[in-house]
Short mmCIF file of C-alpha atoms in Angstrom, two decimals:
data_model
loop_
_atom_site.label_atom_id
_atom_site.label_comp_id
_atom_site.label_asym_id
_atom_site.label_seq_id
_atom_site.Cartn_x
_atom_site.Cartn_y
_atom_site.Cartn_z
CA MET A 27 -14.32 -4.12 -20.96
CA PRO A 28 -18.07 -3.47 -21.20
CA PRO A 29 -18.90 0.05 -22.44
CA GLU A 30 -20.55 0.93 -19.11
CA ALA A 31 -17.31 0.54 -17.23
CA ARG A 32 -15.49 2.99 -19.52
CA GLY A 33 -13.66 5.80 -17.74
CA ARG A 34 -12.77 3.38 -14.97
CA PRO A 35 -9.33 1.83 -14.78
CA ARG A 36 -8.92 -1.88 -14.31
CA GLY A 37 -10.34 -3.17 -11.06
CA ALA A 38 -12.10 0.16 -10.21
CA LEU A 39 -15.62 -1.17 -10.63
CA GLU A 40 -14.83 -4.22 -8.50
CA ARG A 41 -13.55 -1.92 -5.75
CA GLU A 42 -16.63 0.26 -5.95
CA ILE A 43 -18.95 -2.77 -5.70
CA LEU A 44 -17.02 -4.21 -2.74
CA ALA A 45 -17.09 -0.82 -1.06
CA CYS A 46 -20.80 -0.57 -1.71
CA LEU A 47 -21.45 -4.01 -0.09
CA ALA A 48 -19.24 -3.12 2.86
CA ALA A 49 -21.12 0.13 3.46
CA ALA A 50 -24.51 -1.57 3.28
CA ALA A 51 -25.81 -3.14 6.50
CA VAL A 52 -27.65 -5.97 4.65
CA PRO A 53 -26.92 -8.17 1.61
CA LEU A 54 -27.80 -6.39 -1.65
CA SER A 55 -29.24 -7.66 -4.94
CA PRO A 56 -27.45 -6.72 -8.17
CA ALA A 57 -30.28 -4.21 -8.91
CA GLU A 58 -29.79 -2.58 -5.53
CA VAL A 59 -26.05 -2.34 -6.10
CA ARG A 60 -26.65 -0.81 -9.51
CA ASP A 61 -29.14 1.79 -8.06
CA GLU A 62 -26.69 2.64 -5.27
CA LEU A 63 -23.77 3.13 -7.69
CA GLY A 64 -25.79 5.09 -10.18
CA ASP A 65 -23.63 6.56 -12.93
CA GLY A 66 -25.68 4.87 -15.64
CA LEU A 67 -24.21 1.42 -15.09
CA ALA A 68 -26.01 -1.41 -16.85
CA TYR A 69 -27.57 -4.23 -14.84
CA THR A 70 -25.57 -6.88 -16.76
CA THR A 71 -22.28 -5.09 -15.93
CA VAL A 72 -22.99 -5.11 -12.27
CA MET A 73 -24.27 -8.69 -12.40
CA THR A 74 -21.15 -9.87 -14.23
CA THR A 75 -18.79 -8.18 -11.84
CA LEU A 76 -20.67 -9.58 -8.86
CA SER A 77 -20.47 -13.11 -10.28
CA ARG A 78 -16.73 -12.67 -10.88
CA LEU A 79 -16.21 -11.42 -7.32
CA HIS A 80 -18.15 -14.39 -6.04
CA ALA A 81 -16.14 -16.83 -8.18
CA LYS A 82 -12.95 -15.37 -6.66
CA GLY A 83 -14.39 -15.74 -3.14
CA ALA A 84 -14.45 -12.04 -2.37
CA VAL A 85 -18.18 -11.93 -1.76
CA SER A 86 -20.78 -14.43 -0.46
CA ARG A 87 -24.24 -14.75 -1.80
CA GLN A 88 -27.55 -16.13 -0.63
CA PRO A 89 -30.79 -16.87 -2.58
CA ALA A 90 -33.19 -13.94 -2.44
CA GLY A 91 -36.33 -13.94 -4.50
CA ARG A 92 -35.57 -15.08 -8.03
CA GLY A 93 -31.83 -14.26 -7.84
CA TYR A 94 -29.17 -13.77 -5.22
CA ALA A 95 -28.29 -11.14 -2.61
CA TYR A 96 -24.57 -10.42 -2.17
CA ALA A 97 -22.59 -9.46 0.86
CA LEU A 98 -18.93 -8.93 1.69
CA ARG A 99 -17.54 -12.24 2.74
CA GLY A 100 -16.75 -12.61 6.42
CA GLY A 101 -14.66 -15.52 7.45
CA PRO A 102 -11.34 -16.53 9.03
CA ASP A 103 -9.38 -15.13 6.11
CA GLU A 104 -11.21 -11.84 6.27
CA ALA A 105 -10.70 -11.64 10.03
CA GLN A 106 -6.96 -12.16 9.51
CA ALA A 107 -6.79 -9.61 6.78
CA SER A 108 -8.56 -7.20 9.09
CA MET A 109 -6.02 -7.88 11.83
CA THR A 110 -3.07 -7.41 9.50
CA ALA A 111 -4.56 -4.18 8.24
CA HIS A 112 -4.99 -3.08 11.81
CA ARG A 113 -1.32 -3.73 12.49
CA MET A 114 -0.40 -1.59 9.54
CA LEU A 115 -2.80 1.09 10.72
CA LYS A 116 -0.95 1.07 14.04
CA LEU A 117 2.26 1.45 12.20
CA LEU A 118 0.82 4.52 10.54
CA ASP A 119 -0.73 5.99 13.74
CA THR A 120 2.31 5.72 15.97
CA GLY A 121 4.26 7.90 13.62
CA SER A 122 6.71 5.18 12.78
CA ASN A 123 5.78 5.72 9.13
CA ARG A 124 8.45 8.38 8.98
CA ALA A 125 9.81 7.21 5.68
CA GLY A 126 6.45 7.92 4.06
CA VAL A 127 5.60 4.39 2.90
CA LEU A 128 1.89 4.77 3.38
CA SER A 129 -0.27 7.63 1.97
CA ARG A 130 -3.23 8.54 4.10
CA PHE A 131 -6.32 10.08 2.55
CA ILE A 132 -6.86 12.52 5.34
CA ALA A 133 -4.54 14.83 7.28
CA ASP A 134 -4.86 16.91 10.44
CA LEU A 135 -7.28 19.89 10.39
CA SER A 136 -6.97 23.40 11.78
CA HIS A 137 -10.03 25.35 12.94
CA GLN A 138 -10.07 27.32 9.69
CA ASP A 139 -10.05 24.03 7.76
CA GLU A 140 -13.04 22.76 9.72
CA GLN A 141 -14.97 25.97 8.86
CA LEU A 142 -14.02 25.70 5.19
CA LEU A 143 -15.07 22.04 4.99
CA ASN A 144 -18.32 22.56 6.85
CA ASP A 145 -19.20 25.46 4.46
CA LEU A 146 -18.37 23.25 1.53
CA LEU A 147 -20.63 20.49 2.76
CA ALA A 148 -23.42 22.91 3.65
CA ASP A 149 -23.19 24.46 0.11
CA SER A 150 -23.64 21.11 -1.55
CA ALA A 151 -26.34 19.82 0.81
CA ARG A 152 -29.07 20.70 -1.72
CA PRO A 153 -31.39 18.21 -3.43
CA GLY A 154 -29.98 16.27 -6.32
CA THR A 155 -26.37 16.66 -5.35
CA ASP A 156 -25.46 13.08 -4.51
CA PRO A 157 -26.23 12.96 -0.75
CA PRO A 158 -24.64 10.35 1.46
CA MET B 20 37.26 29.76 -6.30
CA MET B 21 35.48 27.85 -3.63
CA LEU B 22 32.97 30.72 -3.29
CA LEU B 23 31.35 29.09 -6.37
CA GLY B 24 30.52 26.23 -4.04
CA LEU B 25 27.92 28.45 -2.40
CA ILE B 26 25.75 28.26 -5.54
CA PRO B 27 24.21 24.86 -4.74
CA LEU B 28 23.52 26.01 -1.17
CA ALA B 29 21.80 29.15 -2.46
CA ALA B 30 19.93 27.08 -5.03
CA SER B 31 18.70 24.75 -2.23
CA VAL B 32 17.37 27.70 -0.20
CA LEU B 33 15.70 29.26 -3.26
CA LEU B 34 14.21 25.96 -4.38
CA ALA B 35 12.79 25.40 -0.90
CA LEU B 36 11.24 28.86 -1.06
CA THR B 37 9.75 28.52 -4.56
CA SER B 38 8.61 24.88 -4.17
CA GLY B 39 5.44 26.07 -2.41
CA ILE B 40 4.41 28.17 -5.40
CA LEU B 41 5.44 25.49 -7.91
CA SER B 42 3.54 22.69 -6.06
CA ARG B 43 0.33 24.79 -5.86
CA ARG B 44 0.33 26.48 -9.24
CA LEU B 45 1.70 23.94 -11.66
CA SER B 46 -0.26 20.95 -12.82
CA PRO B 47 0.47 18.50 -9.93
CA GLY B 48 1.92 15.75 -12.11
CA VAL B 49 4.44 18.23 -13.65
CA ALA B 50 5.18 19.76 -10.25
CA VAL B 51 5.97 16.41 -8.60
CA ALA B 52 8.23 15.18 -11.40
CA LEU B 53 9.98 18.54 -11.69
CA LEU B 54 10.55 19.06 -7.93
CA THR B 55 11.80 15.49 -7.53
CA LEU B 56 14.36 15.97 -10.29
CA LEU B 57 15.42 19.32 -8.95
CA ALA B 58 15.70 18.04 -5.37
CA LEU B 59 17.91 15.10 -6.38
CA ALA B 60 20.18 17.18 -8.60
CA THR B 61 20.59 19.97 -5.99
CA SER B 62 21.17 17.49 -3.22
CA VAL B 63 23.91 15.67 -5.11
CA ALA B 64 25.49 18.94 -6.15
CA THR B 65 25.57 20.16 -2.53
CA GLY B 66 27.20 16.93 -1.41
CA ILE B 67 29.86 17.12 -4.11
CA VAL B 68 30.68 20.79 -3.35
CA LEU B 69 31.04 20.06 0.38
CA CYS B 70 33.38 17.17 -0.33
CA LEU B 71 35.46 19.28 -2.68
CA ALA B 72 35.71 22.07 -0.12
CA ALA B 73 36.81 19.58 2.53
CA PHE B 74 39.31 17.99 0.22
CA SER B 75 40.75 21.26 -1.04
CA ALA B 76 41.40 22.51 2.48
CA LEU B 77 42.84 19.22 3.69
CA ALA B 78 45.02 18.73 0.62
CA ARG B 79 47.29 21.59 1.86
CA GLN B 80 48.12 19.75 5.08
CA PRO B 81 51.64 18.37 5.11
CA LEU B 82 50.63 14.78 5.84
CA VAL B 83 47.90 14.67 3.18
CA ALA B 84 50.09 16.36 0.59
CA ALA B 85 52.94 13.87 1.22
CA ALA B 86 50.57 10.92 0.96
CA GLY B 87 49.05 12.26 -2.29
CA GLY B 88 52.38 13.28 -3.75
CA TRP B 89 51.52 16.87 -4.60
CA SER B 90 52.98 20.29 -4.00
CA ARG B 91 51.48 22.25 -1.10
CA ALA B 92 52.66 25.56 -2.46
CA THR B 93 50.97 25.11 -5.81
CA TRP B 94 47.84 24.16 -4.08
CA ARG B 95 47.94 27.16 -1.69
CA SER B 96 48.16 29.62 -4.56
CA TRP B 97 44.96 28.23 -6.01
CA ASP B 98 42.73 27.95 -3.00
CA GLN B 99 42.84 29.76 0.33
CA LEU B 100 39.95 28.11 2.08
CA PRO B 101 40.86 28.05 5.82
CA VAL B 102 41.56 24.60 7.20
CA GLY B 103 38.90 25.11 9.85
CA TRP B 104 36.27 25.54 7.13
CA GLY B 105 37.53 22.44 5.35
CA VAL B 106 37.18 20.36 8.53
CA LEU B 107 33.66 21.75 9.09
CA ALA B 108 32.69 20.96 5.48
CA ALA B 109 34.03 17.41 5.94
CA ALA B 110 31.98 17.01 9.13
CA VAL B 111 28.85 18.36 7.55
CA ALA B 112 29.31 16.12 4.46
CA ALA B 113 29.76 13.04 6.66
CA GLY B 114 26.73 14.00 8.75
CA LEU B 115 24.53 14.45 5.70
CA LEU B 116 25.67 11.21 4.12
CA ALA B 117 24.86 9.44 7.39
CA GLY B 118 21.43 11.10 7.39
CA ALA B 119 20.75 9.81 3.91
CA CYS B 120 21.89 6.29 4.90
CA VAL B 121 19.64 6.29 7.92
CA TYR B 122 16.68 7.40 5.82
CA LEU B 123 17.36 4.67 3.23
CA ALA B 124 17.61 2.03 5.91
CA ARG B 125 14.40 3.25 7.56
CA ALA B 126 12.47 3.41 4.31
CA THR B 127 13.68 -0.06 3.28
CA ARG B 128 12.67 -1.53 6.67
CA GLU B 129 9.19 0.02 6.50
CA LEU B 130 8.70 -1.11 2.92
CA VAL B 131 9.72 -4.65 3.75
CA ARG B 132 7.36 -4.68 6.73
CA ALA B 133 4.51 -3.25 4.71
CA SER B 134 5.26 -5.70 1.86
CA ARG B 135 5.08 -8.67 4.25
CA ALA B 136 1.79 -7.42 5.67
CA CYS B 137 0.45 -6.96 2.11
CA ARG B 138 1.30 -10.58 1.17
CA ARG B 139 -0.78 -11.81 4.13
CA LEU B 140 -3.77 -9.65 3.10
CA VAL B 141 -6.23 -11.17 0.74
CA VAL B 142 -5.66 -8.90 -2.22
CA GLY B 143 -7.13 -9.74 -5.64
CA HIS B 144 -6.36 -7.61 -8.69
CA HIS B 145 -8.85 -5.14 -7.29
CA LYS B 146 -6.25 -4.60 -4.52
CA LEU B 147 -8.94 -3.50 -2.04
CA VAL B 148 -8.75 -4.49 1.64
CA ILE B 149 -11.71 -3.60 3.74
CA THR B 150 -11.19 -3.52 7.51
CA ARG B 151 -14.12 -3.84 9.91
CA ASP B 152 -13.44 -0.76 11.87
CA GLU B 153 -15.77 2.11 12.77
CA ARG B 154 -12.95 4.67 12.74
CA PRO B 155 -12.80 6.30 9.28
CA THR B 156 -9.42 5.43 7.73
CA ALA B 157 -8.16 5.09 4.19
CA TYR B 158 -4.64 4.68 2.82
CA SER B 159 -2.63 3.05 0.09
CA VAL B 160 0.34 0.74 0.63
CA PRO B 161 2.89 0.81 -2.22
CA ALA B 162 4.60 -2.43 -1.27
CA GLY B 163 4.38 -5.55 -3.42
CA THR B 164 1.49 -5.29 -5.88
CA GLY B 165 0.06 -2.51 -3.81
CA ALA B 166 -3.04 -2.36 -1.63
CA ILE B 167 -5.79 0.08 -0.81
CA VAL B 168 -6.95 -0.26 2.79
CA VAL B 169 -10.29 1.28 3.77
CA SER B 170 -12.32 0.86 6.92
CA THR B 171 -16.03 0.16 6.90
CA GLY B 172 -16.44 3.29 9.06
CA MET B 173 -15.06 5.37 6.17
CA LEU B 174 -17.22 3.65 3.53
CA ARG B 175 -20.42 4.14 5.52
CA LEU B 176 -19.64 7.85 5.81
CA LEU B 177 -19.62 8.51 2.10
CA SER B 178 -22.11 8.42 -0.73
CA ALA B 179 -21.48 6.13 -3.71
CA GLY B 180 -19.95 8.94 -5.77
CA GLU B 181 -17.68 9.95 -2.89
CA ARG B 182 -16.62 6.37 -2.30
CA ARG B 183 -15.68 6.20 -5.95
CA ALA B 184 -13.67 9.37 -5.59
CA LEU B 185 -11.84 8.04 -2.54
CA LEU B 186 -11.02 4.75 -4.18
CA ALA B 187 -9.85 6.51 -7.40
CA HIS B 188 -7.63 8.78 -5.28
CA GLU B 189 -5.94 5.89 -3.50
CA ALA B 190 -5.65 3.88 -6.76
CA ALA B 191 -3.99 6.90 -8.43
CA HIS B 192 -1.30 6.86 -5.68
CA LEU B 193 -0.45 3.30 -6.67
CA ARG B 194 -0.83 3.64 -10.41
CA HIS B 195 1.33 6.72 -10.71
CA HIS B 196 4.04 5.48 -8.30
CA HIS B 197 3.58 8.38 -5.91
CA ALA B 198 5.46 6.59 -3.14
CA SER B 199 8.68 6.55 -5.29
CA TYR B 200 8.53 10.34 -5.73
CA LEU B 201 7.96 10.79 -2.03
CA MET B 202 10.90 8.54 -1.10
CA LEU B 203 13.25 10.21 -3.55
CA THR B 204 12.47 13.71 -2.39
CA GLN B 205 12.65 12.64 1.26
CA LEU B 206 16.00 11.03 0.55
CA ALA B 207 17.17 14.28 -1.10
CA ALA B 208 15.97 16.17 1.97
CA ALA B 209 17.71 13.79 4.32
CA ALA B 210 20.97 14.45 2.43
CA ASN B 211 20.30 18.18 2.29
CA PRO B 212 18.03 19.49 5.08
CA LEU B 213 17.63 22.81 3.31
CA LEU B 214 15.30 20.90 0.96
CA ARG B 215 12.88 19.80 3.70
CA PRO B 216 10.23 22.38 2.80
CA LEU B 217 10.46 21.16 -0.77
CA ALA B 218 9.84 17.54 0.39
CA ARG B 219 6.75 18.70 2.28
CA ASN B 220 5.49 20.52 -0.80
CA VAL B 221 6.01 17.40 -2.93
CA ARG B 222 3.88 15.50 -0.37
CA LEU B 223 1.10 18.06 -0.88
CA ALA B 224 1.53 18.00 -4.73
CA VAL B 225 1.20 14.19 -4.68
CA GLU B 226 -2.14 14.49 -2.88
CA LEU B 227 -3.26 17.15 -5.36
CA TRP B 228 -2.26 14.84 -8.20
CA ALA B 229 -4.31 11.97 -6.83
CA ASP B 230 -7.25 14.35 -6.24
CA GLN B 231 -7.02 15.49 -9.81
CA VAL B 232 -6.95 11.92 -11.17
CA ALA B 233 -10.00 11.15 -9.02
CA ALA B 234 -11.86 14.25 -10.24
CA ASP B 235 -11.11 13.37 -13.83
CA GLU B 236 -12.41 9.86 -13.28
CA VAL B 237 -15.55 10.82 -11.38
CA GLY B 238 -16.08 13.76 -13.69
CA ASP B 239 -16.93 16.24 -10.90
CA ARG B 240 -14.29 17.99 -8.75
CA ARG B 241 -16.87 18.90 -6.06
CA ILE B 242 -17.57 15.20 -5.32
CA VAL B 243 -13.82 14.71 -4.57
CA ALA B 244 -13.88 17.83 -2.42
CA ARG B 245 -16.92 16.56 -0.50
CA ALA B 246 -15.40 13.13 0.04
CA LEU B 247 -12.29 14.79 1.43
CA ALA B 248 -14.34 17.20 3.62
CA ARG B 249 -16.55 14.48 5.04
CA ALA B 250 -13.72 12.07 5.74
CA SER B 251 -11.46 14.74 7.34
CA LEU B 252 -14.21 16.18 9.55
CA ALA B 253 -15.24 12.72 10.79
CA ALA B 254 -11.65 11.78 11.50
CA THR B 255 -11.18 15.05 13.47
CA ARG B 256 -14.31 14.38 15.52
CA ASP B 257 -12.86 10.97 16.30
CA GLU B 258 -9.63 12.28 17.77
CA PRO B 259 -8.90 16.01 18.18
CA SER B 260 -6.10 17.17 15.93
CA PRO B 261 -2.75 17.93 17.56
CA SER B 262 -2.01 21.51 18.46
CA VAL B 263 0.82 21.64 15.88
CA ALA B 264 -1.68 21.48 13.08
CA MET B 265 -3.57 24.52 14.44
CA ALA B 266 -0.53 26.66 14.16
CA ILE B 267 -0.19 26.19 10.40
CA ALA B 268 -2.15 28.81 8.48
CA GLU B 269 -2.94 26.62 5.53
CA THR B 270 -2.84 22.89 6.08
CA GLU B 271 -2.83 20.18 3.47
CA VAL B 272 -6.56 19.58 3.50
CA SER B 273 -7.54 23.16 2.88
CA ALA B 274 -5.01 23.54 0.11
CA ARG B 275 -6.45 20.40 -1.52
CA VAL B 276 -10.08 21.66 -1.15
CA ARG B 277 -9.14 25.04 -2.56
CA ALA B 278 -7.44 23.34 -5.51
CA LEU B 279 -10.56 21.29 -6.14
CA VAL B 280 -13.15 23.98 -5.95
CA GLY B 281 -10.97 26.85 -7.27
CA ARG B 282 -10.02 27.61 -10.83
CA PRO B 283 -8.09 25.09 -12.86
CA ARG B 284 -4.32 25.40 -12.76
CA ARG B 285 -2.10 26.44 -15.60
CA LEU B 286 1.59 26.02 -16.41
CA TYR B 287 3.85 28.90 -15.37
CA PRO B 288 6.77 28.78 -17.80
CA VAL B 289 8.69 31.49 -15.92
CA ALA B 290 8.58 29.68 -12.64
CA VAL B 291 9.57 26.39 -14.26
CA ALA B 292 12.41 28.10 -16.18
CA ALA B 293 13.66 29.77 -13.00
CA ALA B 294 13.70 26.48 -11.07
CA LEU B 295 15.39 24.64 -13.90
CA THR B 296 18.04 27.43 -14.21
CA LEU B 297 18.78 27.21 -10.48
CA THR B 298 19.30 23.50 -10.65
CA LEU B 299 21.31 23.67 -13.88
CA ALA B 300 23.51 26.35 -12.21
CA SER B 301 24.20 24.19 -9.18
CA SER B 302 24.84 21.05 -11.19
CA THR B 303 27.17 22.93 -13.53
CA THR B 304 28.97 24.35 -10.53
CA ALA B 305 29.50 20.92 -9.05
CA VAL B 306 30.79 19.50 -12.35
CA ALA B 307 33.03 22.51 -13.01
CA LEU B 308 34.49 22.49 -9.49
CA THR B 309 35.11 18.75 -9.67
CA TRP B 310 36.93 19.19 -13.00
CA ALA B 311 38.90 22.18 -11.71
CA THR B 312 39.93 20.37 -8.49
CA HIS B 313 41.03 17.36 -10.50
CA ARG B 314 43.08 19.52 -12.77
CA GLN B 315 44.60 21.23 -9.77
CA ILE B 316 45.65 17.87 -8.33
CA GLU B 317 47.41 17.09 -11.55
CA ILE B 318 49.21 20.42 -11.59
CA ALA B 319 50.30 20.09 -7.99
CA GLN B 320 51.50 16.55 -8.57
CA LEU B 321 53.51 17.69 -11.58
CA ALA B 322 55.06 20.55 -9.51
CA TYR B 323 55.91 18.02 -6.76
CA MET B 324 57.62 15.68 -9.25
CA GLN B 325 59.66 18.51 -10.77
CA ALA B 326 60.78 19.55 -7.29
CA GLN B 327 61.84 15.97 -6.60
CA VAL B 328 63.87 15.81 -9.82
CA ARG B 329 65.53 19.17 -9.14
CA ALA B 330 66.41 17.99 -5.57
CA ARG B 331 68.47 15.05 -6.95
#
């Protein structure tokens, strides 16, 4: 494991890079991905991980300038994966997940919760605090 | 004698009451493991005691005594539990066992279904599945090798740091086998409904555990709290939360945010010792009653055989 990826379990950097590409509207160069992720990652670490993801067919790339720009791969497989995931989501939403097989990141909110969360976000909406 | 059988019931109620404090105050990993163990032990002890009560009352009935070959009189001098109570205990035990079986069947069916869906998803060893969906959703599926499913809507909502926190949270669920703890406690609660509040608290503690792992990995608890806040608020805007959630004073999300921005937790040896003592007491009761009942059967059988010999 390269020293830059320390503190991340196996597969975590790949997940972050995939998530970064999915959140971006346009294909990103390795330098752009590194800048977006921040956290002192080295260019070579990002580059290596992107190449590995490309080799595995998880991302597509197109020539851009002297290198490549990467995007999340969209294709028949991806569409099917999306459909399957939707089915599972439905399973979760209809409340048939009573045995607790899936863990959702978010739960229902009360009004007090909303207030608390809005305060929290307002508190941290100062410069240099990792804005969205 | 059978009054001792109330100990596991009392322990269930007390555990349900203290599980809230334990799940919030203990380090979440310790709380989850401890509560799962206590729930299973208490649930089994309750079941055993109910079965013994049922058996002990029914053993005095002429037909049962004749079939078992034991003396009714000897038995009566040992235990005076009314027959009605025995029948009730038998009915309750059967109902609870059925509840546990239904839960097991349902959990298995859902796991198989999720596992099949997982196999069809394109999952590398990064285990991430990104769905093209504007609604913000994120969850982990423990079936097969495990999968983390996140929608593009969720990813666009968050900063890079918050995305890392979210992914670390979901990965922690898979890495630390949180689904197993959830299923075991829910199984215990299905077999002993008194433990339902405990199962809910384990669900919360599991989320707190994943939040903590994410905070350790990202190195900043506030980033995890912000990811949670942003995701939850956006999801609520999408579809208004049901009125049930409004009635609860402190819901899961606010408890999690408070845990993240509040002071770090510490171990409470007294609370842990109390919970362990309760469970030990109910387990010991179940074992002792089983042993005593077994011994009573032997005594009653001996009395029955002596009576037979004398009659000849």
